CSV table of C-alpha atoms in Angstrom, one decimal:
chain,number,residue,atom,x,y,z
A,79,UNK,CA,-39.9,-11.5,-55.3
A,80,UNK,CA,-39.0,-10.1,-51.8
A,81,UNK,CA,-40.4,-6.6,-51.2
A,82,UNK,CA,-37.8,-4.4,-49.8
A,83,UNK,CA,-38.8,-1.7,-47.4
A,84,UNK,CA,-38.5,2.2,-48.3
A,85,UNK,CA,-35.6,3.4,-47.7
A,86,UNK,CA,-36.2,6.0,-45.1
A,87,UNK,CA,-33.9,9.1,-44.4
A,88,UNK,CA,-33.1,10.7,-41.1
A,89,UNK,CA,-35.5,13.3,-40.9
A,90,UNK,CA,-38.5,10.7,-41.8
A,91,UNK,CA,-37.5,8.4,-38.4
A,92,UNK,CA,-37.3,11.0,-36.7
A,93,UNK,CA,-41.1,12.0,-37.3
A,94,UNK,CA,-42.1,8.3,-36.7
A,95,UNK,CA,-44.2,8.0,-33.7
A,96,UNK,CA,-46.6,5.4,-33.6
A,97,UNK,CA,-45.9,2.1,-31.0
A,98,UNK,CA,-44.9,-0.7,-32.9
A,99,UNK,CA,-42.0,-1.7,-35.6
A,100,UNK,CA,-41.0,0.9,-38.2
A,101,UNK,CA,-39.1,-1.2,-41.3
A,102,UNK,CA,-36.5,2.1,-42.2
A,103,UNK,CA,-35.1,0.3,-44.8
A,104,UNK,CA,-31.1,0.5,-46.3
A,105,UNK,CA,-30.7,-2.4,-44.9
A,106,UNK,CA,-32.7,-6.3,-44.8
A,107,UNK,CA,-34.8,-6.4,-41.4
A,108,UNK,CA,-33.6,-2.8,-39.9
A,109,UNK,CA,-36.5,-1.8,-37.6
A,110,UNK,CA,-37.0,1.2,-35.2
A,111,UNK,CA,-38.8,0.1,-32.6
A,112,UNK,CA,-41.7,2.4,-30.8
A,113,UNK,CA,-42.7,1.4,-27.0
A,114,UNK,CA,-46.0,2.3,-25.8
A,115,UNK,CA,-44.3,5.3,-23.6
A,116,UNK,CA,-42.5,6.3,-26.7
A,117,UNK,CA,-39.3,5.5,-26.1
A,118,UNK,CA,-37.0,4.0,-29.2
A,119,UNK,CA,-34.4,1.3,-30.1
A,120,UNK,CA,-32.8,-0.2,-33.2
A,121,UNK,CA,-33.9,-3.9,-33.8
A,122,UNK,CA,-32.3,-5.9,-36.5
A,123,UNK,CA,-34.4,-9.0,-37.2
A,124,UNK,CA,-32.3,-12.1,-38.9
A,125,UNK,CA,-32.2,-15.7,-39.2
A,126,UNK,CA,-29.6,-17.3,-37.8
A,127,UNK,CA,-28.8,-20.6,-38.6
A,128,UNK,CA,-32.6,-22.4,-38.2
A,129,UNK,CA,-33.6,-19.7,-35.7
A,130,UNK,CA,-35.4,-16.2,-36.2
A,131,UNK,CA,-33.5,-13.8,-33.9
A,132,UNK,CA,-34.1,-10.1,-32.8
A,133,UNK,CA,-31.4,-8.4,-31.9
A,134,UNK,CA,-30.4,-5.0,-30.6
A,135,UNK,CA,-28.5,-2.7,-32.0
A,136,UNK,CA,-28.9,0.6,-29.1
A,137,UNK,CA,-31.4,3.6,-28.6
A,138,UNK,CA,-32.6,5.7,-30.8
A,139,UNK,CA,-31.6,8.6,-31.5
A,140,UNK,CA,-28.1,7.8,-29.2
A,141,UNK,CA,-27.3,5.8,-32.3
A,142,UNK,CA,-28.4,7.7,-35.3
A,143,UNK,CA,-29.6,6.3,-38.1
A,144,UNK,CA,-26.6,6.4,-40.4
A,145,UNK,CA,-24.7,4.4,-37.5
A,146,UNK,CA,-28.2,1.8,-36.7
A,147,UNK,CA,-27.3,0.8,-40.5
A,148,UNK,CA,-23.5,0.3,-40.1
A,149,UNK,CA,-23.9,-1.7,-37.1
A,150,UNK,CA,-26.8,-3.9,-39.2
A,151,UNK,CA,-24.3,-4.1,-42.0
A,152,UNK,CA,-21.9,-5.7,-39.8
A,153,UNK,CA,-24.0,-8.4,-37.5
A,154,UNK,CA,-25.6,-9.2,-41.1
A,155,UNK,CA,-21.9,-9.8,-42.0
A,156,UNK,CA,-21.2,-11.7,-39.0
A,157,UNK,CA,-24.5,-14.0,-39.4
A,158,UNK,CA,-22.9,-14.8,-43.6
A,159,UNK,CA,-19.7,-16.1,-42.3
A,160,UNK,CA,-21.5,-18.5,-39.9
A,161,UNK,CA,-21.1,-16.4,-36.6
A,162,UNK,CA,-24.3,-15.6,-34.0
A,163,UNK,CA,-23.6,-12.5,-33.5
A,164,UNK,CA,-26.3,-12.2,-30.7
A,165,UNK,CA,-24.5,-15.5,-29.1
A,166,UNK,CA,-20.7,-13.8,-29.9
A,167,UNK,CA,-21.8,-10.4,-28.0
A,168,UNK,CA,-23.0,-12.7,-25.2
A,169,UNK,CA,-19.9,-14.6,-24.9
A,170,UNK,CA,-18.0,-11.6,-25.3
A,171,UNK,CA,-20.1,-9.9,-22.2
A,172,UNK,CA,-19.4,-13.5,-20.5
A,173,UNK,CA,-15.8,-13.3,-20.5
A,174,UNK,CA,-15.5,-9.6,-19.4
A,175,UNK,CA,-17.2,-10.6,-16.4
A,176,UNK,CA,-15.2,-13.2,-16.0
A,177,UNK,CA,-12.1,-11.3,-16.8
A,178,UNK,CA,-13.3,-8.7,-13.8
A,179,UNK,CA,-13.8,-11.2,-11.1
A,180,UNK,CA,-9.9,-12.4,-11.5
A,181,UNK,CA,-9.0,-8.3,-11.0
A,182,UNK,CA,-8.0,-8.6,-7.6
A,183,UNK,CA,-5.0,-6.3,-6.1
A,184,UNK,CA,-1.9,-8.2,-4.6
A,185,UNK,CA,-3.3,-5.8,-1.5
A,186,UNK,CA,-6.8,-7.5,-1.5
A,187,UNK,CA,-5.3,-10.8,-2.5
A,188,UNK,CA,-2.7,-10.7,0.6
A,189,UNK,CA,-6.2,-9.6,3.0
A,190,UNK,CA,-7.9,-13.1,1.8
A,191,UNK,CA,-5.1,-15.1,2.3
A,192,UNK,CA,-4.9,-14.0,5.7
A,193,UNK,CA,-8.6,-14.5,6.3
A,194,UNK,CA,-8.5,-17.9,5.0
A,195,UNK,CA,-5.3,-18.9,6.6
A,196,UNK,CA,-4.5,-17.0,9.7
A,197,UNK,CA,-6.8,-19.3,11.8
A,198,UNK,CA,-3.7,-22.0,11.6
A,199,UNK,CA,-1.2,-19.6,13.1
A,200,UNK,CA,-0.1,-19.4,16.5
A,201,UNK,CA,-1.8,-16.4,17.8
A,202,UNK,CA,-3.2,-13.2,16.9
A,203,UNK,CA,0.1,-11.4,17.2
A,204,UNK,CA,1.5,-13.4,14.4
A,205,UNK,CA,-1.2,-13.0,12.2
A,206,UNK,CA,-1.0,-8.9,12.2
A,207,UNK,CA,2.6,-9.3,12.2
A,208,UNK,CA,2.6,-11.4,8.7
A,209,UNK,CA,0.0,-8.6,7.5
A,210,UNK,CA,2.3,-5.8,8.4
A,211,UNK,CA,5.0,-6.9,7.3
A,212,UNK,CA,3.9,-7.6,3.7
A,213,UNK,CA,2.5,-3.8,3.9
A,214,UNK,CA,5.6,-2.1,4.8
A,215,UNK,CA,7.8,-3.8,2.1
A,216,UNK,CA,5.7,-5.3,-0.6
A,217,UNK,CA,2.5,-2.6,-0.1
A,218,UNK,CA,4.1,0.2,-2.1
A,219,UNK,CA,5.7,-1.7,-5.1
A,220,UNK,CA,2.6,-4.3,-5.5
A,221,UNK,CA,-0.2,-3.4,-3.4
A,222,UNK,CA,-2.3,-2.0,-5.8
A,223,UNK,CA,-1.1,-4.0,-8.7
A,224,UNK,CA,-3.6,-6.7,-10.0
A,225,UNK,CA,-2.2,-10.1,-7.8
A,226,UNK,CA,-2.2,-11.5,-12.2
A,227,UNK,CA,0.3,-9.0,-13.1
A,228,UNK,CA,3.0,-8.9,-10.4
A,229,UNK,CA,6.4,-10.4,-12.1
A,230,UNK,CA,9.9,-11.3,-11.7
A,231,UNK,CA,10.8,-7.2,-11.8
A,232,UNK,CA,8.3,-6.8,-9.2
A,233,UNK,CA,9.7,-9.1,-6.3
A,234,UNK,CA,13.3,-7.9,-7.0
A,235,UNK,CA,12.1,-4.4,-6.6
A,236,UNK,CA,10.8,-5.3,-3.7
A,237,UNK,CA,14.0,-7.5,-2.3
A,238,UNK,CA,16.9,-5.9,-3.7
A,239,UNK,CA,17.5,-2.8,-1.4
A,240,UNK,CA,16.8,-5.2,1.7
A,241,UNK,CA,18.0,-8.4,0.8
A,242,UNK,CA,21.7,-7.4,2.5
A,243,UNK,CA,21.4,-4.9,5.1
A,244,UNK,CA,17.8,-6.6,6.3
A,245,UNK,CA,18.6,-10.2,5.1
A,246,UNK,CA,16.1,-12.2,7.7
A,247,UNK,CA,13.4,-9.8,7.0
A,248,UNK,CA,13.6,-9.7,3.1
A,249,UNK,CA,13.8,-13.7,3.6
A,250,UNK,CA,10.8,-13.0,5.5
A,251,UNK,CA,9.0,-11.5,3.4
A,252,UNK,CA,9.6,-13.0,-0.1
A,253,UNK,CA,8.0,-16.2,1.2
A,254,UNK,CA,5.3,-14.3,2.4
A,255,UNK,CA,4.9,-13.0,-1.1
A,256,UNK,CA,5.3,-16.5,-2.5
A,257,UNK,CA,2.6,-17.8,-0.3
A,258,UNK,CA,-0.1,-15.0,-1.6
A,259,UNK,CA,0.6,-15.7,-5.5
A,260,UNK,CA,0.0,-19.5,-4.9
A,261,UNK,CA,-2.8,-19.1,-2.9
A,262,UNK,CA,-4.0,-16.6,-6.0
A,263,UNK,CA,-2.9,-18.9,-9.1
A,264,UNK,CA,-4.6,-21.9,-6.7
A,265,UNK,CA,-8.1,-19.9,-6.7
A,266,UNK,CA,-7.5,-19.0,-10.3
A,267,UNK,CA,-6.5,-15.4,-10.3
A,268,UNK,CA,-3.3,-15.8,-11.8
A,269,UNK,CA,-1.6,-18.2,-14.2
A,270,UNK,CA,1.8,-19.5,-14.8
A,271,UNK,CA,4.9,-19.6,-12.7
A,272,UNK,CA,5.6,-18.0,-8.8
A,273,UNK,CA,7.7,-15.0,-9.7
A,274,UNK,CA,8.9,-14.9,-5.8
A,275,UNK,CA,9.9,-18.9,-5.4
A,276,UNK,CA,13.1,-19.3,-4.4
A,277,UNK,CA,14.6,-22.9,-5.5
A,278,UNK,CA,15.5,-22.8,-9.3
A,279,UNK,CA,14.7,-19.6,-10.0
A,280,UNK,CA,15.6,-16.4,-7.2
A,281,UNK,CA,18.4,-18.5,-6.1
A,282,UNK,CA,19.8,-17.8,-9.3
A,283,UNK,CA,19.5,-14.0,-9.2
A,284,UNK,CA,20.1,-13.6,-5.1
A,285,UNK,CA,22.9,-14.3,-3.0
A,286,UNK,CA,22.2,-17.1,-0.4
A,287,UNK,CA,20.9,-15.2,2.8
A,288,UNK,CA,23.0,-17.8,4.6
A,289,UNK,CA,26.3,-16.4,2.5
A,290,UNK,CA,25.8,-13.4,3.5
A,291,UNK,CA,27.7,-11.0,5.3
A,292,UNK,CA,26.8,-8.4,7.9
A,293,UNK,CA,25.9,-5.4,6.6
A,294,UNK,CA,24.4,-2.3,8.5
A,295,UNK,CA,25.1,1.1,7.5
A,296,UNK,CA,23.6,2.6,10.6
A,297,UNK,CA,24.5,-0.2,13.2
A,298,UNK,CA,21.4,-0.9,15.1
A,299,UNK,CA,19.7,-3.1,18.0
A,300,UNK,CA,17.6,-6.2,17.6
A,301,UNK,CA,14.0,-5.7,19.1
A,302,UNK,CA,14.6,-7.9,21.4
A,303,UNK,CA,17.6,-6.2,22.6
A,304,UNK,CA,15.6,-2.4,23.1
A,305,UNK,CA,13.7,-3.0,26.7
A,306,UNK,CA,17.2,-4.1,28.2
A,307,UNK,CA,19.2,-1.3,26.2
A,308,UNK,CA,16.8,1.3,27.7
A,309,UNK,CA,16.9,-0.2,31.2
A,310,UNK,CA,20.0,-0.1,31.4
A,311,UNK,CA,20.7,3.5,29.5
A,312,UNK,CA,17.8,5.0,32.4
A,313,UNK,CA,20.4,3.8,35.2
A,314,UNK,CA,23.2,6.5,33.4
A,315,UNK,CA,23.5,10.3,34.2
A,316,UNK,CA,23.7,13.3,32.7
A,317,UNK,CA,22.2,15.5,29.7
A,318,UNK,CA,23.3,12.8,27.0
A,319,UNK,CA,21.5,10.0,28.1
A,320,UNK,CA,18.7,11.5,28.8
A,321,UNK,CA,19.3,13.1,24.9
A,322,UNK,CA,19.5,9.4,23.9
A,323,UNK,CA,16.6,8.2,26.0
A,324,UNK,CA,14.3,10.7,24.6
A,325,UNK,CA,15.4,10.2,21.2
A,326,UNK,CA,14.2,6.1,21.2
A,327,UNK,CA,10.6,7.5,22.7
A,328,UNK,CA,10.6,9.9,20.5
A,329,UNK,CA,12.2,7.9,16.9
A,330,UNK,CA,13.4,11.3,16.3
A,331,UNK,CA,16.6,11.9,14.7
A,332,UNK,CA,19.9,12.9,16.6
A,333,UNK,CA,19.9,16.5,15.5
A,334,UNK,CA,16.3,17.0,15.9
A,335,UNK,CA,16.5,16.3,19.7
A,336,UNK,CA,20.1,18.0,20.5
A,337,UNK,CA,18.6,21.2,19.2
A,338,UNK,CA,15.1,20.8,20.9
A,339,UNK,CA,13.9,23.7,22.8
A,340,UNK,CA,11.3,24.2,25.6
A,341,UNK,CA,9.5,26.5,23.3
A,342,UNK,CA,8.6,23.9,21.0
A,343,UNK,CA,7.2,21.9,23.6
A,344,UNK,CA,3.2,21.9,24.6
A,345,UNK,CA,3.3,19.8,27.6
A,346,UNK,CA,-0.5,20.0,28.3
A,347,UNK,CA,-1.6,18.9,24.3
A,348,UNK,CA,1.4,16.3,25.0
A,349,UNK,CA,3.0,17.4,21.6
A,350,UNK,CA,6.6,18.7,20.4
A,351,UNK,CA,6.6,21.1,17.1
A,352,UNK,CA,9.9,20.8,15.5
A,353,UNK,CA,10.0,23.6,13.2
A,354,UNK,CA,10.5,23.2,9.5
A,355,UNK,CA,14.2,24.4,9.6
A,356,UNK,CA,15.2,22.1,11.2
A,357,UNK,CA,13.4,19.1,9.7
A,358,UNK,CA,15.2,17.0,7.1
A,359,UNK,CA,12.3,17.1,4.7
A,360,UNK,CA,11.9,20.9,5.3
A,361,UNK,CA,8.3,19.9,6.9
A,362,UNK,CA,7.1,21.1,10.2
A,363,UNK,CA,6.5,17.8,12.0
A,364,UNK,CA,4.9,17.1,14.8
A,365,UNK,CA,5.5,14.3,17.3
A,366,UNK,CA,2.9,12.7,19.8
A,367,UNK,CA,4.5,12.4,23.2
A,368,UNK,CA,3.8,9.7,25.4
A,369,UNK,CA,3.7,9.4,29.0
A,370,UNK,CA,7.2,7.7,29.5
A,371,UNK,CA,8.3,10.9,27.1
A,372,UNK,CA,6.3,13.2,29.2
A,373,UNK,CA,7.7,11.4,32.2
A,374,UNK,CA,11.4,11.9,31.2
A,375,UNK,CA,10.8,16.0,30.0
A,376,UNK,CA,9.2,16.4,33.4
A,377,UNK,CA,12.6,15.4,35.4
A,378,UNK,CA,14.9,17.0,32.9
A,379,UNK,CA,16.1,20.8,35.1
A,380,UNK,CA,15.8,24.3,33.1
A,381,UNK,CA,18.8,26.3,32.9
A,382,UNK,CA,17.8,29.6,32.8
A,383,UNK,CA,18.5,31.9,29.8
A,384,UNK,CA,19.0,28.5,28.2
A,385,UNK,CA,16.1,27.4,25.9
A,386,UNK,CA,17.9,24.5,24.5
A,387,UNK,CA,16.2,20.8,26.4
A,388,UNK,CA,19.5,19.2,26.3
A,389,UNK,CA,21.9,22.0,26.4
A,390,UNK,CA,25.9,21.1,26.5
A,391,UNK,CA,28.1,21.3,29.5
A,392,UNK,CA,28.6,25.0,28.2
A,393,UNK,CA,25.4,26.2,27.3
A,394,UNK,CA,25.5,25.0,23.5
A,395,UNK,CA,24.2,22.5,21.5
A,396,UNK,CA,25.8,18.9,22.2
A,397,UNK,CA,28.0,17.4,19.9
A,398,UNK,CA,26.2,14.4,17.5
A,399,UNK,CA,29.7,12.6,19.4
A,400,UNK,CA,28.1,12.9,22.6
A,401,UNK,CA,25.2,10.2,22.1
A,402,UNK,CA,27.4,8.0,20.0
A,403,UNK,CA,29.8,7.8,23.0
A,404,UNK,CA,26.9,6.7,25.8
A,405,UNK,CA,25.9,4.1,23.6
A,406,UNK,CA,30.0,3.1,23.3
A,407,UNK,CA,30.4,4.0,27.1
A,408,UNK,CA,27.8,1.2,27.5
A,409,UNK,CA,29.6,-1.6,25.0
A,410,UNK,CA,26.6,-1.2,22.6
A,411,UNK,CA,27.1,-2.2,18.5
A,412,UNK,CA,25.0,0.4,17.7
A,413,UNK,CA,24.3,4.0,16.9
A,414,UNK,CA,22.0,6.6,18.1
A,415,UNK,CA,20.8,6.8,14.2
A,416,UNK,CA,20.3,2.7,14.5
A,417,UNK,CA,17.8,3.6,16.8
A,418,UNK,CA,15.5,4.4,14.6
A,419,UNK,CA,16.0,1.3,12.8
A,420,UNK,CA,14.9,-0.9,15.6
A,421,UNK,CA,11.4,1.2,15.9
A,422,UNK,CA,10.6,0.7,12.4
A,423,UNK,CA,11.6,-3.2,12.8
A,424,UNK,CA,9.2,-3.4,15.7
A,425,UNK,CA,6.8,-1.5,14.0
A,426,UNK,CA,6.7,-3.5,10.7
A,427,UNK,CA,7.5,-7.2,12.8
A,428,UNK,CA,5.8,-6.7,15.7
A,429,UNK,CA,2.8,-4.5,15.6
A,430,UNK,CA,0.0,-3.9,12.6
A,431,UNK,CA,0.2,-0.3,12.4
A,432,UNK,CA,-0.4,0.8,8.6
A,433,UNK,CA,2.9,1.4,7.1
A,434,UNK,CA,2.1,5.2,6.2
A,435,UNK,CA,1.9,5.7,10.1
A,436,UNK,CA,4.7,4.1,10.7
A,437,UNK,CA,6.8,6.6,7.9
A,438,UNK,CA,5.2,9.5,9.0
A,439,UNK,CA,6.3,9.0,12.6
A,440,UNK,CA,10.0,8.5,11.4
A,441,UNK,CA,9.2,12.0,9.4
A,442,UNK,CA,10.5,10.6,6.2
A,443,UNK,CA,9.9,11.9,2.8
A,444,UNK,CA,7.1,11.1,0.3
A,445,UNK,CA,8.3,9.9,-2.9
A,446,UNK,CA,5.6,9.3,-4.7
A,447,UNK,CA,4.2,12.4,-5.4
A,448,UNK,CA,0.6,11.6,-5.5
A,449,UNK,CA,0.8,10.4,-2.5
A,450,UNK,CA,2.2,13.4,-0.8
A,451,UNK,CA,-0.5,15.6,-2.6
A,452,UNK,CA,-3.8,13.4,-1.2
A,453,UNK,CA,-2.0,13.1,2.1
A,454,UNK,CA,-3.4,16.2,4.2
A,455,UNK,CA,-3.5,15.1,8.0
A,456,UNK,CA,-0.2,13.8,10.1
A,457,UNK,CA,-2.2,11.0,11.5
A,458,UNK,CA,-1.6,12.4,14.8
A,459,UNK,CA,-3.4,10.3,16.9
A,460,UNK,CA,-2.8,7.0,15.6
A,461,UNK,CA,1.0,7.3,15.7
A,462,UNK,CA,0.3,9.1,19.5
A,463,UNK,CA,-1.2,5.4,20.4
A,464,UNK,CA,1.9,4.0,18.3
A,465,UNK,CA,4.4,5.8,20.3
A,466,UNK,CA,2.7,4.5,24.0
A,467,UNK,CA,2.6,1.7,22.5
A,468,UNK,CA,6.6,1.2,21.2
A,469,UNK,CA,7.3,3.4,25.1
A,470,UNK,CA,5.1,0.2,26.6
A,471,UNK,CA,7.4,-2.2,24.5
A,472,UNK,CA,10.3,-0.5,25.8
A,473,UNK,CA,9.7,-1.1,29.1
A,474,UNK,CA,9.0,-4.8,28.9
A,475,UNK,CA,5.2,-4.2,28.4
């Protein structure tokens, strides 16, 4: 007859303190164990198919007594239906490992395809250009979404409010994409379909970029087009143009710079404070100025009793008219607004500055509002070595 142990309650393990294996009884091989330095675990001793198995069952007293005994139930359940429960918890710890290797962010996943690719490209340039690019557009929808998980609703998020008005860059862009989640299913982070390929599936739900017509709301420049535009805009007089001039160094908008005033300015710290009434966002913002800028302020004349930088043939603000006609003056298909749109092209094409620079020094508005609340510097100096940089660019550096 097999001798059952005593059935022990709570308050009797409690007491027990001698090293070695306490039987505690309610249920077949329960044992609290005793180390040498005292400390206690749950040990459930079984047979398991032709093999005599200890297994854990936690700390003592973490797991209480009443708990050691549900959790013995269970495994001695498992081991009656044929299941190792030892070799199940195992597996189960096996796959959760390898379920948190594959949990790699489309933001990481992107950063390794690069490393293991962008030896084959052309030059350095191209390679922080491809980066960029997929950080400006595809960075805040997917970046930090596991490279497993990004879908169908994902890319077109990403696409659809560039795929007309920005239709080479979008292109761009989605094959970038498509390149990263092949590389990603390829080393087994993802399964299935490519959510961004083009033939036989986004060709279904996108126009043909070659069907396309030319759509720009805010007409603006090609890159390529800006050193010329400025050369030639420096060779044209008066307060306008040099309005205009300072508003492409600067990226600023066309009503921040006709109502700029010396007092704003602090030439020495190379820095102009446009107050918060008269920023779109209702944020004070502050904009690096770089030597060209400098350079241009420095031959602009005072009018005295005028604080205004750019001040209108009568001592009043210029007209937003006044900019658009230099640029018409000069046959350009563009806007002083479009401006702005050719920075952030060169910017996201041309250069690898981290897209929330590249926002901040256009002074646009953070959506996402967790975002704006972690967000506590301006990033002044890295968009102050942007801005030389896109003043550089502009003169055919």
């Amino acid at each position: 007859m097999v001798r059952r142990a005593t059935e022990l309650g709570a308050l009797a393990v409690g007491r027990l303190k001698d090293p070695g294996m306490h039987a505690v009884g309610g249920v077949s091989g329960l044992y609290l164990q005793i180390a040498p330095g005292g400390t206690k675990s749950w040990i459930l001793r079984a047979t398991i198919g032709s093999k005599r198995r200890e297994m854990g069952l936690g700390a003592f007293p973490e797991v209480p007594l009443a708990i050691a005994r549900d959790k013995a139930r269970a495994a001695r359940a498992k081991v009656e239906l044929g299941v190792d429960p030892i070799l199940a918890r195992q597996r189960a710890a096996s796959a959760l490992r390898a379920e948190q290797a594959k949990a790699l962010t489309f933001a990481d996943a992107a950063r390794q395809f690069v490393t293991d690719k962008g030896d084959q490209w052309r030059n350095a340039k191209h390679r922080a250009q491809w980066t960029a690019t997929l950080e400006t557009y595809a960075g805040p929808t997917i970046g930090k979404v596991l490279v497993s998980d990004v879908s169908q609703a994902h890319v077109l998020s990403i696409l659809r409010p560039i795929w007309t008005t920005k239709t080479e860059t979008a292109t761009r862009v989605r094959g970038r994409i498509e390149q990263v989640l092949d590389w990603a299913r390829v080393r087994g982070y993802r399964e299935g379909e490519n959510p961004a390929r083009w033939r036989g599936h986004l060709d279904k739900l996108l126009p043909a970029p070659t069907k396309l017509a030319k759509v720009s709301h805010h007409p603006a420049l090609p890159v390529d087009a800006m050193p010329g535009f400025m050369s030639n805009l420096r060779k044209r007089g008066g307060v306008a143009a040099r309005a205009l001039e300072f508003l492409v160094l600067t990226a600023s908008r066309s009503g921040e710079i006709r109502g700029a005033r010396w007092s704003e300015f602090d030439i020495p710290g190379k820095t102009w404070t446009v107050p918060k009434e008269r920023m779109k966002a209702g944020v004070e913002h502050r904009v690096p100025l770089s030597p060209q800028a400098l350079q241009l302020l420095d031959s602009v004349p005072r009018v005295d009793g005028n604080d205004l930088v750019f001040p209108a043939p009568r001592g009043g603000v210029l007209s937003d008219m006044s900019l658009t006609a230099v640029t018409r003056r000069m046959e350009v298909e563009a806007v002083p607004h479009g401006m702005r749109s050719s920075f952030r092209d060169w910017a996201a094409e041309r250069t690898s500055y981290p897209r929330e620079v590249c926002e901040m020094a256009l002074a646009h508005a953070i959506e996402n509002k967790v975002e704006a609340a972690y967000r506590r510097g301006d990033l002044f100096n890295k968009r102050a070595e942007m801005m030389a940089a896109w003043a550089g660019f502009l003169r055919g550096k």
